[in-house]
Amino acid sequence: MANAQHGRSSGHGNTQDEVNLEIDDSQALRQLEEGASPPILVLSRDANLVETVKKAAPRGVSVAFAPDLDHVAEKLSNLKPGVLVADTASTADVASMVAQLTQHFPELVVVVAGKREDSSSLMQLTAAGRIFRFLLTPLSHGQTRLALEAAVKQHLDLSAAGQRLSTGGAAGEGGSKNYVMTYGALAAGLLVVIGGIWFGVSRFTGDPEVPPAVKAPAAPGAQEPGGVPERPDPVKAELALARDAFNQNKFIEPQGESALDLYRSALALDPNSQEAKAGIRSVVDKILERAEASLLAERLEEAIRTIETARDIDSTHPRLAFLDTQVARERERLKLTLAQEVGNRVRSLLNTANDRMANGRLLTPTNASAKDALLEARRLDPTDPTVVATIREFSAQLTEEARKSLSGGNIEAATTFVQAARQMGSAGSALAAVERSLAEATRTAATGAAPNTATGTPAQAAGARRPATNAPGAAAGAGPNVDAMIADVRQRISEGRLIDPPGDSARDLLAGLRTAAPNRPEVDELSRTLSTRLLDSGRQAMNAKAFERSSQLIAAAKDVGQRFNGPAIAQAEADLTSARDANQQQTNIVSAASLKRVRMVSPSYPDSARKRGIEGWVELAFTVQTNGSVDQVEVRNASPADVFDDAAIRAVRQWRFEPVERNGTRVEQRAMVRLKFSQQAQN
């Protein structure tokens, strides 16, 4: 509820007449909530702009569009819209168009959408009250939604004010006159100076100039005569929304409604806005805080992604150089650690593969064959010359086994060996010769022709050894398509494409096979194989502290083969929970100042640094063990590097703390401390 007061002083300035117009917003708000407001009309040929307005319009408010001014004139008469969204690209003179429209339709609220180069002129129109608000194209959903909601509310306020004025001034005439004439008569009766010239429309549109003797300067935040709210400053409105989003931690999401987008919008309206510039810098500060937290938790990929996001926003931020140095150090540390781990794992796999090759375990049993070990070794380090040489030797052995199987008339076994050799990358002349013989034997067996000249085996014998699935009268679901599906599942498993990509992974193809041929024995075999591989991969991810990936793989193993690997799956789930807890404890780093220290040893100032006058600091992370001693001391950061590191580590290793307890149990605790080396402190 608000009051608008109009007064005039007598010639002596000692008397004053007042008229109070009570403005009740409840009706307008109720209309907006119930959707009982006129439609929004869009003047634009841009389909994307029209679609954005449709999606951003308040609930219950319809949206129509007109491609040009001729259609606008037609729709204004028929639809009687409450809000017009005008695209500057669809009209040559926005100011002239708006002046004509609002003169004839004083309750029409105009929002203009223009390009960034139009922002200066549009800002002037907004400040002069000619248009309600302007938006920059391409439109963002969030800003458009806010602007339309405010515009619809403004239209309802204008309509409500006009209805009240019309009702009050036309009571004796049955309300037949429109609100403009009524408000003009009321103003003429109250303000003699105005006479009958100035209509209440001028109060709403801002086109006609009110004589200075009558129009008193409005106080900031006051309402215009007639109860029409003063149009807000668009820059201040955007800044207020940005501050709210920032306080709600909506720094860069959701798009169009985040603090970053809103501060940028304010900056586009006023390129000199220091508050908008400071707000964007504050958003970058928050993003970099997240990056530092990710680095401390050793989530390098997440930290790099967050830092690059901050760099895209403000590439001159002073904190970026420091974090880039930290990332480079962490990357080198991980590279050395991973290289050593991978090398050890590859050597172990090659030894295993050689043992299995010597024992004839080339392709079976599943997950315990030479092929499985070599595929994993190649995945870890495909450039290792020992891996390449071992795979070449293995392929030659597969080719020889295929030749022997074909000579014995076992086409199925020969086919399996040939496919495996091809999968390992073999393409030698020996394998090609076996493939030609295999193709001839297969054709001979299918036609029942003369004895196979390559193998000397009767065609009937070869046919008898063909897979049962290709024989006439095979069970429903058998046939070339099912065989191809089985081969595809095997291939995905061997390639390590267990659950990715969606729709073309071993898990997805196996689900399709289970539907197409549920009674095929290969379904159970592949389910057991895939479940085991998923469990192994899940444990590898667990060891690499990729817990989310590990959880996905273990869950997939449970879905595929719970009845085959139930106990192993349950154990993997328990191990994953324990690993998560241990990692949480390991990454839960606290300040050393928060722990009670029972023994402290100050670091010795290195003589070389003292002689050269070098000062600096070292940031250390360490573990307080359950007996209070210190272990796992590592340098997280130092300035300058490699000058005070050893002295700091030696000192911290001698510290002792009271053991940390949680729920009555002593636990290990990671902590951090920064030691400063200053010659002034030494003196």
XYZ file of C-alpha atoms in Angstrom:
683
model
C 0.000 0.000 0.000
C 1.443 3.361 -1.003
C 0.191 6.953 -1.024
C 0.719 9.507 -3.774
C 0.200 13.122 -2.660
C -0.501 16.114 -4.924
C -0.470 19.615 -3.400
C -0.595 23.242 -4.377
C 0.241 26.265 -2.272
C -1.779 29.458 -2.118
C -0.321 32.735 -2.994
C 0.896 33.154 0.579
C 2.206 29.623 0.742
C 0.389 28.864 3.979
C -2.383 26.572 2.830
C -2.227 23.238 1.069
C -4.805 20.952 -0.461
C -3.968 17.231 -0.504
C -5.398 14.286 -2.410
C -4.463 10.763 -1.303
C -4.660 8.021 -3.922
C -4.468 4.597 -2.243
C -2.575 2.124 -4.446
C -3.564 -1.481 -3.746
C -1.316 -3.981 -5.546
C -3.255 -7.039 -4.430
C -5.463 -7.102 -7.508
C -2.534 -6.803 -9.899
C -0.615 -9.514 -8.094
C -3.643 -11.786 -8.140
C -4.074 -11.227 -11.869
C -0.454 -12.080 -12.499
C -0.645 -15.278 -10.428
C -3.879 -16.375 -12.104
C -2.533 -15.614 -15.597
C -5.341 -13.127 -16.267
C -3.087 -10.655 -18.069
C -3.059 -9.621 -21.730
C -0.596 -11.363 -24.029
C 2.957 -10.360 -24.863
C 3.551 -9.206 -28.448
C 6.994 -9.691 -30.013
C 8.101 -7.521 -32.933
C 10.914 -9.522 -34.534
C 11.868 -11.684 -37.497
C 14.380 -13.602 -35.337
C 12.904 -17.037 -34.602
C 15.375 -17.669 -31.767
C 14.432 -14.398 -30.068
C 10.726 -15.205 -30.329
C 11.292 -18.704 -28.962
C 13.288 -17.343 -25.999
C 10.470 -14.922 -25.141
C 7.912 -17.748 -25.330
C 9.910 -19.902 -22.936
C 10.641 -17.027 -20.545
C 7.102 -15.602 -20.433
C 5.348 -15.758 -17.031
C 3.035 -18.704 -16.530
C -0.386 -18.140 -18.055
C 0.751 -15.289 -20.319
C 0.471 -16.040 -24.032
C 2.961 -14.781 -26.612
C 2.224 -13.592 -30.144
C 4.659 -12.228 -32.690
C 4.611 -9.841 -35.619
C 7.375 -9.641 -38.244
C 6.885 -5.922 -39.023
C 5.092 -2.750 -37.927
C 2.084 -3.378 -40.195
C 1.354 -6.612 -38.394
C 2.004 -4.930 -35.047
C -0.722 -2.367 -35.762
C -3.147 -5.135 -36.632
C -2.374 -7.217 -33.554
C -2.472 -4.211 -31.216
C -6.118 -3.683 -32.164
C -7.108 -7.342 -32.033
C -5.046 -8.743 -29.164
C -4.696 -5.648 -26.965
C -1.317 -6.856 -25.601
C 0.051 -5.612 -22.302
C 3.754 -5.900 -23.149
C 5.577 -5.308 -26.429
C 9.048 -6.788 -26.955
C 10.570 -4.901 -29.885
C 13.674 -6.073 -31.742
C 15.780 -3.136 -32.976
C 16.567 -5.159 -36.099
C 12.872 -4.937 -37.104
C 12.445 -1.169 -36.923
C 14.543 1.740 -38.151
C 13.643 4.242 -35.418
C 12.899 2.708 -32.024
C 12.340 6.049 -30.246
C 9.780 7.260 -32.786
C 7.942 3.949 -32.815
C 7.730 3.795 -29.031
C 6.491 7.397 -28.824
C 3.652 6.706 -31.269
C 2.627 3.436 -29.647
C 2.592 4.685 -26.055
C 0.692 7.829 -27.089
C -2.176 5.704 -28.356
C -1.738 2.808 -25.925
C -0.606 4.375 -22.635
C -0.855 1.081 -20.713
C 1.464 -0.744 -23.139
C 4.834 -1.566 -21.530
C 7.703 -1.660 -24.020
C 10.835 -3.818 -23.671
C 13.466 -3.407 -26.401
C 15.958 -6.085 -27.462
C 19.044 -4.727 -29.177
C 22.658 -5.452 -29.991
C 25.522 -4.428 -27.747
C 26.303 -1.428 -29.951
C 22.739 -0.172 -29.338
C 23.130 -0.246 -25.539
C 24.045 3.442 -25.196
C 20.968 4.764 -27.009
C 18.693 2.205 -25.357
C 20.039 3.158 -21.936
C 19.102 6.788 -22.656
C 15.574 5.762 -23.644
C 15.268 3.738 -20.447
C 16.547 6.572 -18.274
C 14.112 8.989 -19.970
C 11.206 6.640 -19.272
C 10.470 6.029 -22.958
C 10.954 2.278 -22.623
C 10.570 0.106 -19.565
C 13.713 -2.021 -19.971
C 16.095 -3.188 -22.642
C 17.843 -6.529 -23.204
C 20.964 -7.400 -25.169
C 20.772 -9.975 -27.942
C 21.167 -12.884 -28.099
C 18.726 -13.092 -25.213
C 19.499 -15.174 -22.141
C 16.600 -17.072 -20.634
C 17.142 -15.872 -17.060
C 17.392 -12.148 -17.826
C 14.486 -12.314 -20.248
C 12.310 -14.060 -17.673
C 13.049 -11.413 -15.038
C 12.406 -8.565 -17.474
C 9.086 -10.017 -18.680
C 7.838 -10.675 -15.164
C 8.597 -7.063 -14.219
C 7.010 -5.745 -17.439
C 3.796 -7.733 -16.948
C 3.613 -6.483 -13.353
C 4.165 -2.904 -14.585
C 1.336 -3.271 -17.097
C -1.025 -4.565 -14.420
C -0.084 -1.642 -12.178
C -0.820 0.802 -14.994
C -4.144 -0.877 -15.743
C -5.170 -0.928 -12.083
C -4.284 2.757 -11.645
C -6.218 3.698 -14.766
C -9.290 1.744 -13.640
C -9.288 3.394 -10.211
C -8.984 6.866 -11.731
C -11.715 6.145 -14.287
C -14.090 4.815 -11.613
C -13.509 7.730 -9.223
C -13.963 10.448 -11.852
C -16.948 9.010 -13.736
C -19.238 7.935 -10.871
C -21.894 10.437 -11.879
C -21.773 9.414 -15.518
C -21.858 5.635 -15.092
C -18.140 5.267 -15.792
C -18.547 5.843 -19.506
C -15.468 8.063 -19.941
C -12.040 6.535 -20.265
C -9.540 6.836 -17.454
C -7.364 9.368 -19.300
C -10.125 11.982 -19.574
C -11.297 11.295 -16.025
C -7.822 11.682 -14.596
C -7.421 14.930 -16.602
C -10.639 16.314 -15.124
C -9.598 15.299 -11.615
C -6.190 16.897 -12.080
C -7.811 20.076 -13.447
C -10.063 20.334 -10.411
C -7.207 19.877 -7.985
C -4.462 21.758 -9.767
C -5.761 24.931 -11.342
C -2.414 25.613 -12.943
C -2.700 22.472 -15.047
C -6.138 23.404 -16.400
C -7.520 20.866 -18.777
C -4.451 20.538 -20.990
C -2.397 17.836 -19.327
C -3.774 14.350 -19.300
C -2.860 11.627 -16.896
C -1.295 9.817 -19.830
C 1.754 12.033 -19.518
C 2.261 10.613 -16.078
C 2.615 7.131 -17.544
C 4.310 7.493 -20.920
C 6.797 10.249 -20.188
C 6.325 11.728 -23.712
C 4.638 15.108 -22.966
C 6.654 17.480 -20.805
C 4.961 18.686 -17.607
C 5.459 22.435 -16.913
C 8.235 23.018 -14.374
C 5.906 24.994 -12.115
C 3.691 21.966 -11.670
C 6.059 19.000 -11.814
C 7.951 18.876 -8.553
C 11.185 16.862 -8.477
C 10.531 13.328 -7.268
C 12.531 11.947 -4.397
C 14.638 8.875 -5.077
C 12.491 5.776 -4.863
C 9.249 7.791 -4.833
C 6.296 6.913 -7.001
C 5.061 8.990 -9.885
C 1.711 10.814 -9.545
C -1.238 8.503 -9.965
C 0.495 5.685 -8.120
C 2.619 4.499 -11.059
C 5.919 3.060 -9.761
C 9.091 4.831 -10.810
C 10.972 2.830 -13.423
C 14.029 1.177 -11.847
C 17.625 1.791 -12.875
C 18.489 -1.301 -14.976
C 22.147 -1.292 -13.876
C 21.225 -1.216 -10.193
C 18.630 -3.925 -10.765
C 21.185 -6.220 -12.425
C 23.729 -5.570 -9.657
C 21.151 -6.376 -6.980
C 20.301 -9.664 -8.704
C 24.022 -10.434 -9.072
C 24.639 -9.864 -5.360
C 21.758 -12.165 -4.459
C 23.069 -14.894 -6.773
C 26.581 -14.519 -5.326
C 25.287 -14.824 -1.751
C 23.457 -18.004 -2.791
C 26.740 -19.454 -4.167
C 25.341 -19.361 -7.709
C 28.683 -18.191 -9.083
C 28.615 -19.490 -12.671
C 25.481 -21.626 -12.750
C 22.649 -21.663 -13.742
C 23.260 -20.016 -17.069
C 21.665 -16.596 -17.331
C 20.924 -16.394 -13.614
C 24.398 -16.778 -12.139
C 26.337 -14.005 -10.432
C 28.845 -13.982 -13.315
C 26.185 -13.557 -16.013
C 24.376 -10.853 -14.056
C 27.560 -8.899 -13.297
C 28.491 -9.130 -16.980
C 25.037 -7.879 -17.906
C 25.452 -4.891 -15.581
C 28.885 -4.213 -17.093
C 27.397 -4.290 -20.587
C 24.878 -1.656 -19.491
C 27.530 0.455 -17.794
C 31.107 -0.357 -18.917
C 32.457 1.901 -16.136
C 30.660 0.137 -13.278
C 33.321 -0.589 -10.674
C 30.910 -2.710 -8.666
C 30.328 -4.979 -11.659
C 34.078 -5.332 -12.267
C 34.715 -6.073 -8.588
C 31.878 -8.600 -8.614
C 33.405 -10.507 -11.530
C 36.752 -10.562 -9.718
C 35.006 -11.931 -6.600
C 33.462 -14.716 -8.687
C 36.918 -15.646 -10.018
C 38.259 -15.650 -6.440
C 35.611 -18.186 -5.455
C 36.366 -20.388 -8.454
C 40.087 -20.384 -7.648
C 39.328 -21.309 -4.039
C 37.674 -24.441 -5.401
C 40.729 -25.120 -7.566
C 43.057 -24.873 -4.569
C 40.848 -27.252 -2.590
C 40.992 -29.746 -5.473
C 44.794 -29.493 -5.565
C 45.045 -30.148 -1.834
C 42.829 -33.198 -2.281
C 45.051 -34.351 -5.204
C 42.177 -34.140 -7.693
C 44.397 -32.789 -10.448
C 41.981 -33.097 -13.372
C 39.251 -31.275 -11.469
C 41.704 -28.558 -10.386
C 42.910 -27.957 -13.955
C 39.358 -27.749 -15.262
C 38.417 -25.222 -12.559
C 41.532 -23.104 -13.167
C 40.806 -22.939 -16.899
C 37.265 -21.814 -16.144
C 38.668 -18.972 -14.045
C 41.194 -18.114 -16.765
C 38.419 -17.807 -19.346
C 36.705 -15.250 -17.117
C 39.751 -13.201 -16.071
C 43.082 -14.173 -17.610
C 44.886 -11.410 -15.669
C 43.996 -12.664 -12.204
C 47.199 -12.616 -10.093
C 46.475 -15.991 -8.475
C 46.609 -17.885 -11.771
C 50.420 -17.906 -12.092
C 50.825 -19.397 -8.622
C 48.264 -22.129 -9.289
C 49.816 -22.938 -12.665
C 53.110 -23.589 -10.854
C 51.340 -25.841 -8.365
C 49.648 -27.792 -11.143
C 52.955 -28.286 -12.978
C 54.585 -29.685 -9.837
C 51.683 -31.994 -9.130
C 51.657 -33.201 -12.721
C 55.361 -34.049 -12.620
C 54.949 -35.876 -9.325
C 52.056 -37.943 -10.664
C 53.885 -38.621 -13.915
C 56.878 -40.091 -12.102
C 54.708 -42.111 -9.757
C 52.470 -43.448 -12.507
C 55.381 -44.232 -14.814
C 56.995 -46.372 -12.143
C 53.734 -48.113 -11.304
C 52.921 -48.750 -14.957
C 56.399 -50.122 -15.669
C 56.174 -52.566 -12.773
C 52.696 -53.666 -13.822
C 53.712 -54.189 -17.464
C 56.700 -56.341 -16.486
C 54.486 -58.470 -14.264
C 51.932 -58.950 -17.046
C 54.608 -59.972 -19.568
C 56.000 -62.582 -17.185
C 52.499 -63.925 -16.652
C 51.824 -64.031 -20.398
C 55.034 -65.952 -21.098
C 54.179 -68.532 -18.436
C 50.693 -69.032 -19.872
C 52.020 -69.331 -23.416
C 54.444 -72.000 -22.271
C 51.596 -73.918 -20.611
C 49.279 -73.689 -23.611
C 46.838 -71.258 -21.936
C 46.594 -69.064 -24.997
C 42.928 -68.043 -25.073
C 41.438 -69.889 -22.123
C 40.496 -69.835 -19.316
C 38.764 -66.480 -19.478
C 40.648 -63.710 -17.630
C 43.541 -66.093 -17.005
C 44.953 -66.521 -20.511
C 48.051 -65.192 -22.213
C 45.846 -63.087 -24.462
C 44.222 -61.310 -21.485
C 47.590 -60.493 -19.938
C 49.024 -59.157 -23.212
C 45.978 -57.007 -23.987
C 46.241 -55.392 -20.562
C 49.982 -54.811 -20.988
C 49.399 -53.193 -24.388
C 46.684 -50.973 -22.934
C 49.040 -49.747 -20.202
C 52.024 -49.066 -22.465
C 51.564 -49.762 -26.174
C 55.019 -48.300 -26.979
C 57.020 -50.690 -24.792
C 59.254 -52.679 -27.211
C 59.080 -55.773 -25.013
C 55.287 -55.694 -25.160
C 55.380 -55.362 -28.957
C 57.829 -58.256 -29.328
C 55.850 -60.559 -27.005
C 52.607 -59.862 -28.850
C 54.315 -60.667 -32.161
C 55.521 -63.979 -30.745
C 52.046 -64.705 -29.356
C 50.396 -63.994 -32.734
C 52.780 -66.399 -34.458
C 51.847 -69.081 -31.929
C 48.133 -68.439 -32.561
C 48.676 -68.755 -36.307
C 50.425 -72.092 -35.860
C 47.618 -73.386 -33.630
C 45.074 -72.307 -36.260
C 46.983 -74.256 -38.944
C 47.092 -77.360 -36.757
C 43.347 -77.140 -35.989
C 42.513 -76.761 -39.673
C 44.681 -79.750 -40.562
C 42.727 -81.747 -37.978
C 39.414 -80.680 -39.487
C 38.403 -78.490 -36.541
C 37.141 -75.415 -38.400
C 35.615 -73.843 -35.308
C 38.878 -73.914 -33.322
C 40.856 -72.683 -36.332
C 38.447 -69.763 -36.725
C 38.853 -68.820 -33.055
C 42.662 -68.785 -33.297
C 42.606 -66.751 -36.521
C 40.242 -64.157 -35.039
C 42.402 -63.834 -31.938
C 45.549 -63.340 -34.055
C 43.823 -60.610 -36.049
C 42.685 -58.954 -32.838
C 46.272 -58.856 -31.597
C 47.215 -56.991 -34.779
C 48.827 -59.787 -36.773
C 48.781 -59.441 -40.570
C 51.648 -61.680 -41.700
C 51.754 -63.909 -44.773
C 51.512 -67.065 -42.651
C 48.215 -65.926 -41.137
C 46.903 -64.930 -44.574
C 47.669 -68.424 -45.940
C 45.798 -70.042 -43.037
C 42.847 -67.718 -43.616
C 42.641 -68.729 -47.295
C 42.676 -72.397 -46.382
C 40.075 -71.791 -43.693
C 37.763 -69.988 -46.136
C 38.052 -72.851 -48.644
C 37.373 -75.450 -45.972
C 34.325 -73.527 -44.783
C 32.864 -73.322 -48.318
C 33.526 -77.021 -48.926
C 31.843 -77.978 -45.668
C 28.818 -75.823 -46.457
C 28.266 -77.311 -49.963
C 29.190 -80.916 -49.136
C 31.658 -80.975 -52.083
C 34.749 -83.094 -52.679
C 37.421 -83.558 -50.043
C 39.223 -80.383 -48.963
C 42.452 -80.181 -50.890
C 44.086 -77.990 -48.301
C 43.534 -80.332 -45.411
C 42.660 -83.655 -46.989
C 39.573 -83.804 -44.778
C 36.253 -85.013 -46.230
C 33.693 -82.265 -46.542
C 31.256 -84.214 -44.462
C 33.718 -84.421 -41.597
C 34.342 -80.699 -41.794
C 30.628 -80.095 -41.828
C 30.166 -82.294 -38.785
C 32.598 -80.103 -36.898
C 30.835 -76.859 -37.798
C 29.228 -74.963 -34.917
C 25.834 -76.369 -34.074
C 24.300 -72.933 -34.393
C 24.787 -72.998 -38.170
C 23.187 -76.423 -38.670
C 19.677 -76.719 -40.121
C 17.006 -76.955 -37.470
C 19.038 -75.156 -34.852
C 17.238 -73.718 -31.825
C 15.239 -70.521 -32.174
C 17.384 -67.445 -31.899
C 20.468 -69.210 -33.335
C 21.960 -68.113 -36.590
C 24.450 -65.732 -38.124
C 23.019 -62.651 -36.393
C 23.300 -64.171 -32.933
C 26.778 -65.427 -33.719
C 27.731 -61.921 -34.786
C 26.324 -60.536 -31.538
C 28.375 -63.022 -29.541
C 31.498 -62.058 -31.465
C 30.797 -58.378 -30.857
C 30.474 -58.905 -27.107
C 33.755 -60.826 -27.032
C 35.453 -58.079 -29.019
C 34.203 -55.311 -26.700
C 35.423 -57.245 -23.666
C 38.844 -57.823 -25.185
C 39.124 -54.139 -26.112
C 38.237 -53.048 -22.606
C 35.033 -51.322 -23.711
C 33.101 -52.733 -20.794
C 30.489 -50.082 -20.010
C 31.489 -47.310 -22.420
C 30.472 -45.949 -24.847
C 26.757 -46.172 -24.006
C 24.904 -48.346 -26.473
C 28.056 -49.940 -27.891
C 29.704 -51.390 -24.792
C 30.087 -55.043 -23.848
C 27.397 -54.624 -21.177
C 24.856 -53.141 -23.589
C 25.548 -55.654 -26.351
C 25.314 -58.525 -23.856
C 21.911 -57.258 -22.756
C 20.775 -57.369 -26.373
C 22.178 -60.873 -26.793
C 20.398 -62.039 -23.645
C 17.120 -60.794 -25.114
C 17.694 -62.282 -28.579
C 18.998 -65.688 -27.489
C 18.521 -66.250 -23.741
C 19.138 -69.999 -24.037
C 22.490 -69.829 -25.777
C 25.237 -71.184 -23.499
C 27.504 -68.307 -24.502
C 25.232 -65.893 -22.596
C 26.235 -67.331 -19.206
C 29.854 -67.623 -20.254
C 30.032 -64.011 -21.390
C 28.135 -62.807 -18.324
C 30.659 -64.480 -16.049
C 33.582 -63.159 -18.093
C 32.281 -59.600 -18.242
C 31.390 -59.536 -14.556
C 34.909 -60.645 -13.635
C 36.501 -58.076 -15.923
C 34.290 -55.348 -14.473
C 35.321 -56.341 -10.966
C 39.008 -56.232 -11.904
C 38.597 -52.823 -13.538
C 36.645 -51.579 -10.544
C 39.464 -52.566 -8.217
C 42.018 -50.863 -10.464
C 39.967 -47.665 -10.356
C 39.675 -48.055 -6.598
C 43.448 -48.302 -6.263
C 43.789 -45.184 -8.404
C 41.337 -43.400 -6.041
C 38.830 -42.957 -8.863
C 36.036 -43.941 -6.523
C 33.099 -42.816 -8.667
C 34.368 -44.829 -11.614
C 35.049 -47.789 -9.342
C 31.496 -47.621 -8.025
C 30.099 -47.631 -11.576
C 32.175 -50.651 -12.591
C 31.347 -52.680 -9.482
C 27.650 -51.876 -9.856
C 27.814 -53.030 -13.487
C 29.538 -56.249 -12.395
C 26.713 -56.859 -9.943
C 24.092 -56.197 -12.608
C 25.725 -58.498 -15.143
C 26.891 -61.409 -13.007
C 25.650 -61.340 -9.427
C 24.895 -65.086 -9.502
C 28.384 -65.877 -10.774
C 30.517 -63.551 -8.654
C 28.272 -62.712 -5.709
C 30.873 -63.087 -2.905
C 33.583 -61.259 -4.869
C 31.194 -58.409 -5.655
C 30.176 -58.066 -2.020
C 33.839 -57.962 -0.986
C 34.599 -55.327 -3.635
C 31.734 -53.156 -2.365
C 33.051 -53.412 1.190
C 36.592 -52.618 0.043
C 35.332 -49.584 -1.865
C 33.611 -48.243 1.240
C 36.789 -48.718 3.280
C 38.916 -47.077 0.571
C 36.594 -44.080 0.435
C 36.798 -43.658 4.194
C 40.575 -43.984 4.207
C 40.902 -41.461 1.392
C 38.578 -39.064 3.156
C 40.732 -39.312 6.234
C 43.869 -38.860 4.148
C 42.554 -35.822 2.288
C 40.992 -34.250 5.361
C 43.886 -31.873 5.933
C 43.761 -29.535 8.943
C 46.047 -26.763 10.057
C 48.811 -27.897 12.392
C 47.823 -25.014 14.662
C 44.507 -26.784 15.372
C 46.344 -29.805 16.835
C 47.953 -29.873 20.275
C 51.717 -30.054 19.833
C 53.733 -31.589 22.683
C 57.150 -31.207 21.097
C 58.462 -28.715 18.562
C 61.870 -28.428 16.935
C 62.688 -25.218 15.078
C 64.282 -25.639 11.644
C 67.924 -24.716 11.117
C 68.570 -21.838 8.757
C 70.693 -23.158 5.858
C 74.158 -21.537 5.854
C 74.143 -21.057 2.095
C 70.858 -19.154 2.242
C 72.021 -17.044 5.204
C 75.243 -16.038 3.462
C 73.358 -14.951 0.351
C 70.642 -13.175 2.337
C 67.859 -15.393 0.989
C 64.544 -15.535 2.861
C 61.439 -17.564 2.117
C 58.948 -20.134 3.327
C 58.023 -23.797 2.962
C 54.512 -25.276 3.097
C 54.483 -28.881 4.333
C 51.853 -31.600 4.591
C 52.356 -34.467 7.025
C 50.544 -37.224 8.890
C 50.123 -37.317 12.662
C 50.130 -41.019 13.459
C 48.102 -42.708 16.174
C 51.030 -42.467 18.622
C 51.477 -38.728 17.976
C 54.619 -39.017 15.830
C 54.959 -37.439 12.387
C 55.284 -39.348 9.124
C 54.716 -38.895 5.380
C 56.143 -35.375 5.321
C 56.025 -33.759 1.892
C 56.585 -30.281 0.495
C 53.428 -28.805 -1.002
C 54.865 -25.435 -1.929
C 57.972 -23.365 -1.296
C 59.406 -19.983 -2.139
C 62.097 -20.095 -3.344
C 61.992 -23.754 -4.353
C 64.554 -26.302 -3.092
C 66.275 -23.896 -0.699
C 64.650 -24.465 2.686
C 62.867 -27.771 1.915
C 65.298 -30.162 3.632
C 65.637 -28.020 6.750
C 61.858 -27.777 7.107
C 61.331 -31.530 6.625
C 63.997 -32.460 9.164
C 62.447 -30.179 11.778
C 58.829 -31.315 11.287
C 59.790 -34.993 11.427
C 60.865 -34.398 15.033
C 57.585 -32.838 16.130
C 55.182 -34.717 18.396
C 51.441 -34.193 18.882
C 48.751 -35.499 21.147
C 47.084 -38.371 19.240
C 43.895 -37.444 17.389
C 40.779 -39.307 18.464
C 37.420 -39.725 16.779
C 34.566 -41.513 18.510
C 36.982 -42.707 21.157
C 39.396 -44.236 18.645
C 42.828 -42.917 17.725
C 43.127 -42.114 14.035
C 45.754 -40.737 11.691
C 45.326 -37.109 10.687
C 46.797 -35.143 7.803
C 47.922 -31.607 8.643
C 49.630 -28.662 6.974
C 52.003 -26.008 8.248
C 53.924 -23.114 6.682
C 57.409 -22.429 8.080
C 58.883 -18.999 7.439
C 62.636 -18.511 7.128
C 63.618 -14.936 7.969
C 67.046 -13.650 8.909
C 65.430 -10.958 10.992
C 63.703 -13.629 13.055
C 67.018 -15.448 13.413
C 68.627 -12.311 14.734
